[in-house]
Structure formats: C-alpha cells, structure tokens
Coordinates of C-alpha atoms in Angstrom, one line a residue:
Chain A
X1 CA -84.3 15.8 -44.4
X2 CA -80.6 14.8 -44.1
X3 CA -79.1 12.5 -46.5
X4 CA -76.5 10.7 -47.6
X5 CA -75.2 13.8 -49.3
X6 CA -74.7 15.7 -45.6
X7 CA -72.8 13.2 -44.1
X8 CA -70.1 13.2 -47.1
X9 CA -69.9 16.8 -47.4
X10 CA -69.5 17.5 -43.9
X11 CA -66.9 14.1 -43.8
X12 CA -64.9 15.8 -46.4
X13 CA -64.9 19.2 -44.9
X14 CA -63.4 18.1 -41.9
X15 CA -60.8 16.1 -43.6
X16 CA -59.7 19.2 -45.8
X17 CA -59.3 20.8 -42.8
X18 CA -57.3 18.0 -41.1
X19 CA -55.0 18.3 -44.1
X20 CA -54.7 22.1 -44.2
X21 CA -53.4 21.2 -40.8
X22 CA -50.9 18.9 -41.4
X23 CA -49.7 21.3 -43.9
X24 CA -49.7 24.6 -42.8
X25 CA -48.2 24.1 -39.3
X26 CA -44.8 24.1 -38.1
X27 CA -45.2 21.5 -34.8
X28 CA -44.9 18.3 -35.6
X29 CA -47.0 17.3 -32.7
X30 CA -49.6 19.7 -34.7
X31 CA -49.3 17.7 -37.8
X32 CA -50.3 14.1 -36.0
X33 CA -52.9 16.2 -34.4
X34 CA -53.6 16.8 -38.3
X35 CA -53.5 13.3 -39.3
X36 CA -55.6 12.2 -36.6
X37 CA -58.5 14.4 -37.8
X38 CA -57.9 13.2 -41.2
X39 CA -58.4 9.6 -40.4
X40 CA -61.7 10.6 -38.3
X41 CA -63.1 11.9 -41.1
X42 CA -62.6 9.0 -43.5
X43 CA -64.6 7.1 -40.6
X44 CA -67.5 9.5 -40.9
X45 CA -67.5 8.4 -44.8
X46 CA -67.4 4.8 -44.5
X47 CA -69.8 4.6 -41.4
X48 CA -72.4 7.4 -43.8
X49 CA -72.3 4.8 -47.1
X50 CA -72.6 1.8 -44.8
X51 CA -75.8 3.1 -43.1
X52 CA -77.2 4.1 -46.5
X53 CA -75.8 2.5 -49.5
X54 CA -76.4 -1.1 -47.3
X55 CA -78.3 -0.6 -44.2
X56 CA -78.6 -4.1 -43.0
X57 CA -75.1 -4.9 -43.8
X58 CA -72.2 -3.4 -41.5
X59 CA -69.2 -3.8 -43.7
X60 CA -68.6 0.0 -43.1
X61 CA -68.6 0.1 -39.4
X62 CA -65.9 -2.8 -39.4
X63 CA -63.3 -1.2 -41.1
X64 CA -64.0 2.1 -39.4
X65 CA -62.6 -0.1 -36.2
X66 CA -59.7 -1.4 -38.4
X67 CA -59.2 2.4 -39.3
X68 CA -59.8 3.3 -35.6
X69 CA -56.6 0.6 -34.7
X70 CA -54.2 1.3 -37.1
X71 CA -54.8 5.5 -36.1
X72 CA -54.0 4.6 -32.8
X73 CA -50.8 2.4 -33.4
X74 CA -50.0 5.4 -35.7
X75 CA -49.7 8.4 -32.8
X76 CA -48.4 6.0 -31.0
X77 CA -45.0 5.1 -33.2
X78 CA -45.4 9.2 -34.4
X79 CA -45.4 10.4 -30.6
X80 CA -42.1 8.2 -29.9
X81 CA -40.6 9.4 -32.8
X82 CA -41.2 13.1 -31.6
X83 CA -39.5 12.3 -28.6
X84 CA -36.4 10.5 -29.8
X85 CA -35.8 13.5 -32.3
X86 CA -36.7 16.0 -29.6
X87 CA -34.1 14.2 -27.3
X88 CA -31.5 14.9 -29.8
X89 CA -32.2 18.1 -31.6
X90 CA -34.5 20.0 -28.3
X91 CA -36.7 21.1 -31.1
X92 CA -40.1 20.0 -32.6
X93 CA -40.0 22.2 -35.4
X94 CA -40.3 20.0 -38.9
X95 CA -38.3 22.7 -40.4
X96 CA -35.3 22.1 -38.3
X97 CA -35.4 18.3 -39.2
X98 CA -33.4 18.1 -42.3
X99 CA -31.0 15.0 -41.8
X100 CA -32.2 13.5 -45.1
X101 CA -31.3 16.8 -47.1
X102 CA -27.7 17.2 -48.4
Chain B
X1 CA -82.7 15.1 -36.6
X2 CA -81.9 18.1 -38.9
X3 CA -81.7 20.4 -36.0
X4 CA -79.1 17.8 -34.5
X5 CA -77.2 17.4 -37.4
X6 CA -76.6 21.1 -38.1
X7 CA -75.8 21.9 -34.4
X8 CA -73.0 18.7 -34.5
X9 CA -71.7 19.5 -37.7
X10 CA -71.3 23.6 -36.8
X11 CA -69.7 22.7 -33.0
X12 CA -67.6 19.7 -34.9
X13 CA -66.1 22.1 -38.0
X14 CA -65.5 25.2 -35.7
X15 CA -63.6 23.3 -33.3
X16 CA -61.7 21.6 -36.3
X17 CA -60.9 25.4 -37.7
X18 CA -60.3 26.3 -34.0
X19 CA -57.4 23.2 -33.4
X20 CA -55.9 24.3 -36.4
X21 CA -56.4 28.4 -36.2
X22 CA -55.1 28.3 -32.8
X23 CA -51.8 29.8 -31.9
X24 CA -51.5 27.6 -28.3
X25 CA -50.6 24.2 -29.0
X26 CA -52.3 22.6 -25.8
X27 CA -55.6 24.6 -26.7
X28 CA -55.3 23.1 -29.6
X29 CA -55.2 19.7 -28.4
X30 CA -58.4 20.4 -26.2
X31 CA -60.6 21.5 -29.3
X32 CA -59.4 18.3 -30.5
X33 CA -61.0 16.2 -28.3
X34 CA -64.4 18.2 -28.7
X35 CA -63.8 17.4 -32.6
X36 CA -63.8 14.3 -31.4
X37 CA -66.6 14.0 -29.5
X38 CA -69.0 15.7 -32.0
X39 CA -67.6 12.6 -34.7
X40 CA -69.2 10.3 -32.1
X41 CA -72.3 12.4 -32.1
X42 CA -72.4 12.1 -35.4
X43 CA -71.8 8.3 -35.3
X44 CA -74.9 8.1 -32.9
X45 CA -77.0 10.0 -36.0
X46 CA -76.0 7.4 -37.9
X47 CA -77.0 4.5 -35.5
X48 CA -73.7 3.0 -35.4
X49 CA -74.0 3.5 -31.5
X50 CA -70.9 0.6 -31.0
X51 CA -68.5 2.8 -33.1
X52 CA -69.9 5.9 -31.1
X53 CA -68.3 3.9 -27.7
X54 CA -65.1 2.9 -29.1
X55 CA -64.4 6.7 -30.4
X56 CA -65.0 8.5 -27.1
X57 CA -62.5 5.7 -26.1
X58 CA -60.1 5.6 -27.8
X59 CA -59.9 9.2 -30.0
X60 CA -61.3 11.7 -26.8
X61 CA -59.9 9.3 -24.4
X62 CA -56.5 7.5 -25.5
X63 CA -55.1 9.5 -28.3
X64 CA -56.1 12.9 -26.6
X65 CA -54.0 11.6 -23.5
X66 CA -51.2 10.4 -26.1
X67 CA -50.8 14.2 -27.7
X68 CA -51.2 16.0 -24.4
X69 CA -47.8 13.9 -23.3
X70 CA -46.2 14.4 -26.0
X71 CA -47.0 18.2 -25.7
X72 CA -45.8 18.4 -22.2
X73 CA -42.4 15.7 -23.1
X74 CA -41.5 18.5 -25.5
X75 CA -42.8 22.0 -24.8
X76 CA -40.6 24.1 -22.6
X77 CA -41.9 27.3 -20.8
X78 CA -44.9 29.2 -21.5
X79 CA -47.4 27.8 -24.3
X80 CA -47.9 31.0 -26.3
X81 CA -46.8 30.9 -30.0
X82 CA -46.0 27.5 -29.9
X83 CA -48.5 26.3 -32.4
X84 CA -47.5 28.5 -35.1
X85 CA -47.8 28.2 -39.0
X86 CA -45.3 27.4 -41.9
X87 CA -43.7 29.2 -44.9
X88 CA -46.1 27.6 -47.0
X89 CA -49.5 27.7 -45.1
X90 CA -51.0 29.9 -47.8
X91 CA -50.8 27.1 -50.5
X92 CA -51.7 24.8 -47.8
X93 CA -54.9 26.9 -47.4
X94 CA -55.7 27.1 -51.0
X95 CA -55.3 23.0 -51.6
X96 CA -57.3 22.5 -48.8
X97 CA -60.2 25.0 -50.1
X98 CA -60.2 23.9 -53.6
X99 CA -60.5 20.2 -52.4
X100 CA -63.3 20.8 -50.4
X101 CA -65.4 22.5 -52.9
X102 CA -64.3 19.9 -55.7
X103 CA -65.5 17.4 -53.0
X104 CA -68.7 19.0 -52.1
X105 CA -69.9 19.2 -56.5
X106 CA -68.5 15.3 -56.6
X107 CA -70.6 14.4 -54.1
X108 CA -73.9 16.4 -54.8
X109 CA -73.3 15.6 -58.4
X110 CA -73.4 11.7 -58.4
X111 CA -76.1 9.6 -58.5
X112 CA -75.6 7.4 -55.1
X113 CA -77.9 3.8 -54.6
X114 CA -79.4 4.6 -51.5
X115 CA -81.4 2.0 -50.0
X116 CA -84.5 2.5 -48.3
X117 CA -83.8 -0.4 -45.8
X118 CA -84.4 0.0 -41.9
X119 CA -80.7 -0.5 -40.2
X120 CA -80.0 -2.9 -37.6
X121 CA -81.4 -2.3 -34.6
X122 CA -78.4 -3.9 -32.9
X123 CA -75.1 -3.2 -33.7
X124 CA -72.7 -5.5 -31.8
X125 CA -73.7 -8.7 -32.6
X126 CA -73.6 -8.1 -36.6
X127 CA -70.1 -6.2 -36.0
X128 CA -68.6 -9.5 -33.8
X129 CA -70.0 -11.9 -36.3
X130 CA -68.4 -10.3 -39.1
X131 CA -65.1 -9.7 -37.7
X132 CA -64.6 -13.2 -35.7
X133 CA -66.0 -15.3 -39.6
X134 CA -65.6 -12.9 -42.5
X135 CA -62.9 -10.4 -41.8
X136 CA -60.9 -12.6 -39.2
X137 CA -57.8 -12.3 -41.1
X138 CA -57.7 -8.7 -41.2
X139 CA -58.6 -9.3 -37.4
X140 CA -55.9 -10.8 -36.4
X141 CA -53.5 -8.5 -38.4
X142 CA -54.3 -5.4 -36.5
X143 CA -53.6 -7.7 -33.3
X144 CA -50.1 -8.4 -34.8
X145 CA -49.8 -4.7 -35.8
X146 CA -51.4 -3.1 -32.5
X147 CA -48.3 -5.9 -30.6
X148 CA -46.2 -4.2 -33.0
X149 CA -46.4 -0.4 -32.9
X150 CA -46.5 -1.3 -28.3
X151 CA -43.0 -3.1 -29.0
X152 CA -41.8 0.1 -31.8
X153 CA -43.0 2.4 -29.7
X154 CA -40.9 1.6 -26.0
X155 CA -38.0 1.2 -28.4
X156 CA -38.0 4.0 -30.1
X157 CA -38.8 6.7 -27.4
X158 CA -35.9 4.5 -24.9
X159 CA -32.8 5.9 -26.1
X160 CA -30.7 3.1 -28.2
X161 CA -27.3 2.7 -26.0
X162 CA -24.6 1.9 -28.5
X163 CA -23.1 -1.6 -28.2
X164 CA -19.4 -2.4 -28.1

C-alpha cells in the first residue's frame, strides 16, 4: 500500500539531489538545471499533502501552478543572465565570475 | 499502484543522479526532461491529472527547450567534460546525504492527519474556481510577474548600448 509517507520521501530525495546539483557543479547552466529539479520536487510535496491531508480540497495543486510560474519566469531571467555574462567573460564557469569579490 | 509507484520513482531518481552524475552537459539536460516526465507520472498517481498536463508543458516542454539554448548560446566545440564538478562537491555530497536521511526519519516519524476522503474526480473545475475567487490576487500577481521576467528577460540577454 503506498502512502502519504512514499510520496514525501521520494519528494525529498529528489530535491536533495537537485541541491547536490546546484552545489557540486561548476556550469552554471547545470546549477538552473539544479534549481529546476529542486522546485519540482517541492511540487511533488504539496500536490502528495493536498491529495491526502485534504482530498476534496485542492489548495495544494494551486500553488503547485503558482510554483510551476514563478520556476519558469525563473530560467527564464537565469538563462539571460548566462548569456549577458557569457557575452562578456566567454565563460560559464561560476568560479570565474568573481566581480563582487575584492 | 505499488508496482507503478516503485517503477516511477526508480526511472525518476536514477535519471535525477544521472543529470547530475553526468560529465556531458546536453546529456544532462535530456535526463532532465525524463525527470521530468516521471514527476508527471507521479502527478497522475496522485490524481492531479491537470497538474500532470501543465508539467509535460511547461517543465519537459518549455524549460527543457529554455536550457538546451542556453547550452548551445554558450558551449563551444565538442560537449565532453563540459559538465564537470567543483572544488567543493564532496561537502556538497555529504549535505545532500545527510538531508535526505534527516528528511526520510522526519517524515516516517510524524504522525500525519490523513484523511480517508475520496478525491475529486475532476480536477479543473475545483482548480479554476479557486484561483479565479479565492486566490485571485495571487493570480493576477504571477500575470504581473510572468509580463515581468518576458520584459527582464529581452533586456537583459540584448546587450545594453551605452548612452551619450
């Protein structure tokens, strides 16, 4: 029988490994990639205590489509702002962006 | 149902370790999208069918064209080792395991009020009613927001020419 329990375990699996990825990696095209995972899973959570914790209310599924629009206005400003930086340092490397460091 | 779930969730985390494990950034970006699409597999489990839709559309379909641009705007030459991890993925590793097993003993340790009631058979209708009486202010804000991050976007990514 699969529960409520499943759901958020798995849920917060995936975003651990979201965030290991926005960590660990160098890209900063692989850390949106990160972020985008993260925010997925969060979803998974609020859609898994909707359908169980109050079935015949869908609170949970709405601001999964909030969540849904503000992740893609999100990569959307974070892609641009890869490509500006790219344009003037031919690099995506987040180590090699250091402007704000003295 | 348990057979389904298990299936999901193993093609839906290995693809997840597989994005991030991956040396190729553009691989990368393809087990994305099949993260992705298990989540709306999963969605469907849950019988939110409506929120299955909109994240084929706009995670597998929008967001996994928005990266692959930005991949090919920025990637020059041949796609090996471009993917490759910091100084500090180790710690990185180690947050990220300790989190998930402090998550997994929060979880299975507290005492949740699930309710035994039969959802919705219909989705839609219950989502546009809320949004369009209860939550219309948040509704419109993500409009505002959505016009927003368009506008930020073409700004940012056109170069600024410096006026006189």
């Amino acid at each position: 029988m699969i529960g409520l329990n499943h759901f958020l375990v798995f849920s917060g699996t995936l975003f651990c490994i979201g965030l290991f990825g926005a960590l660990a990696k160098r890209s900063a095209i692989a850390i949106l990639m990160g972020l985008e995972v993260m925010l997925t899973a969060v979803n998974i959570n609020l859609v898994a205590i909707s359908r169980y914790v109050t079935p015949e209310y869908l609170v949970g599924q709405v601001f999964a489509v909030f969540v849904i629009a503000v992740a893609a206005a999100e990569v959307a400003v974070g892609l641009a702002l890869i490509v500006a930086i790219y344009r003037n340092r031919i690099s995506v490397n987040v180590e090699d962006f250091d402007w704000l460091k003295w | 149902m348990v057979f389904m779930f298990w299936l999901i969730a193993i093609i839906t985390l290995g693809s997840a370790l597989a994005m991030v494990l991956n040396k190729n950034i553009f691989r990368s970006a393809l087990f994305m999208v099949v993260t992705f699409i298990g989540v709306a597999a999963m969605y469907v489990l849950l019988q939110a069918d409506f929120l299955a839709a909109v994240q084929i559309l706009v995670y597998a379909g929008a967001i996994a064209i928005f990266i692959v641009f930005g991949i090919m705007l920025t990637v020059r030459g041949n796609m090996k080792q471009t993917n490759l991890f910091s100084k500090n993925a180790a710690l990185a590793g180690l947050v990220s395991l300790v989190l998930v097993v402090i998550n997994a003993i929060m979880v299975l340790t507290s005492d949740w009020p699930v309710s035994e009631a039969a959802p919705p058979v219909e989705t839609v209708g219950q989502i546009a009613e809320l949004m369009l009486t209860k939550f219309i202010v948040p509704f419109e804000v993500v409009a505002v927001l959505l016009l927003v991050a368009l506008l930020g976007a073409i700004i940012i990514a056109k170069e600024v020419k410096k006026t006189s």
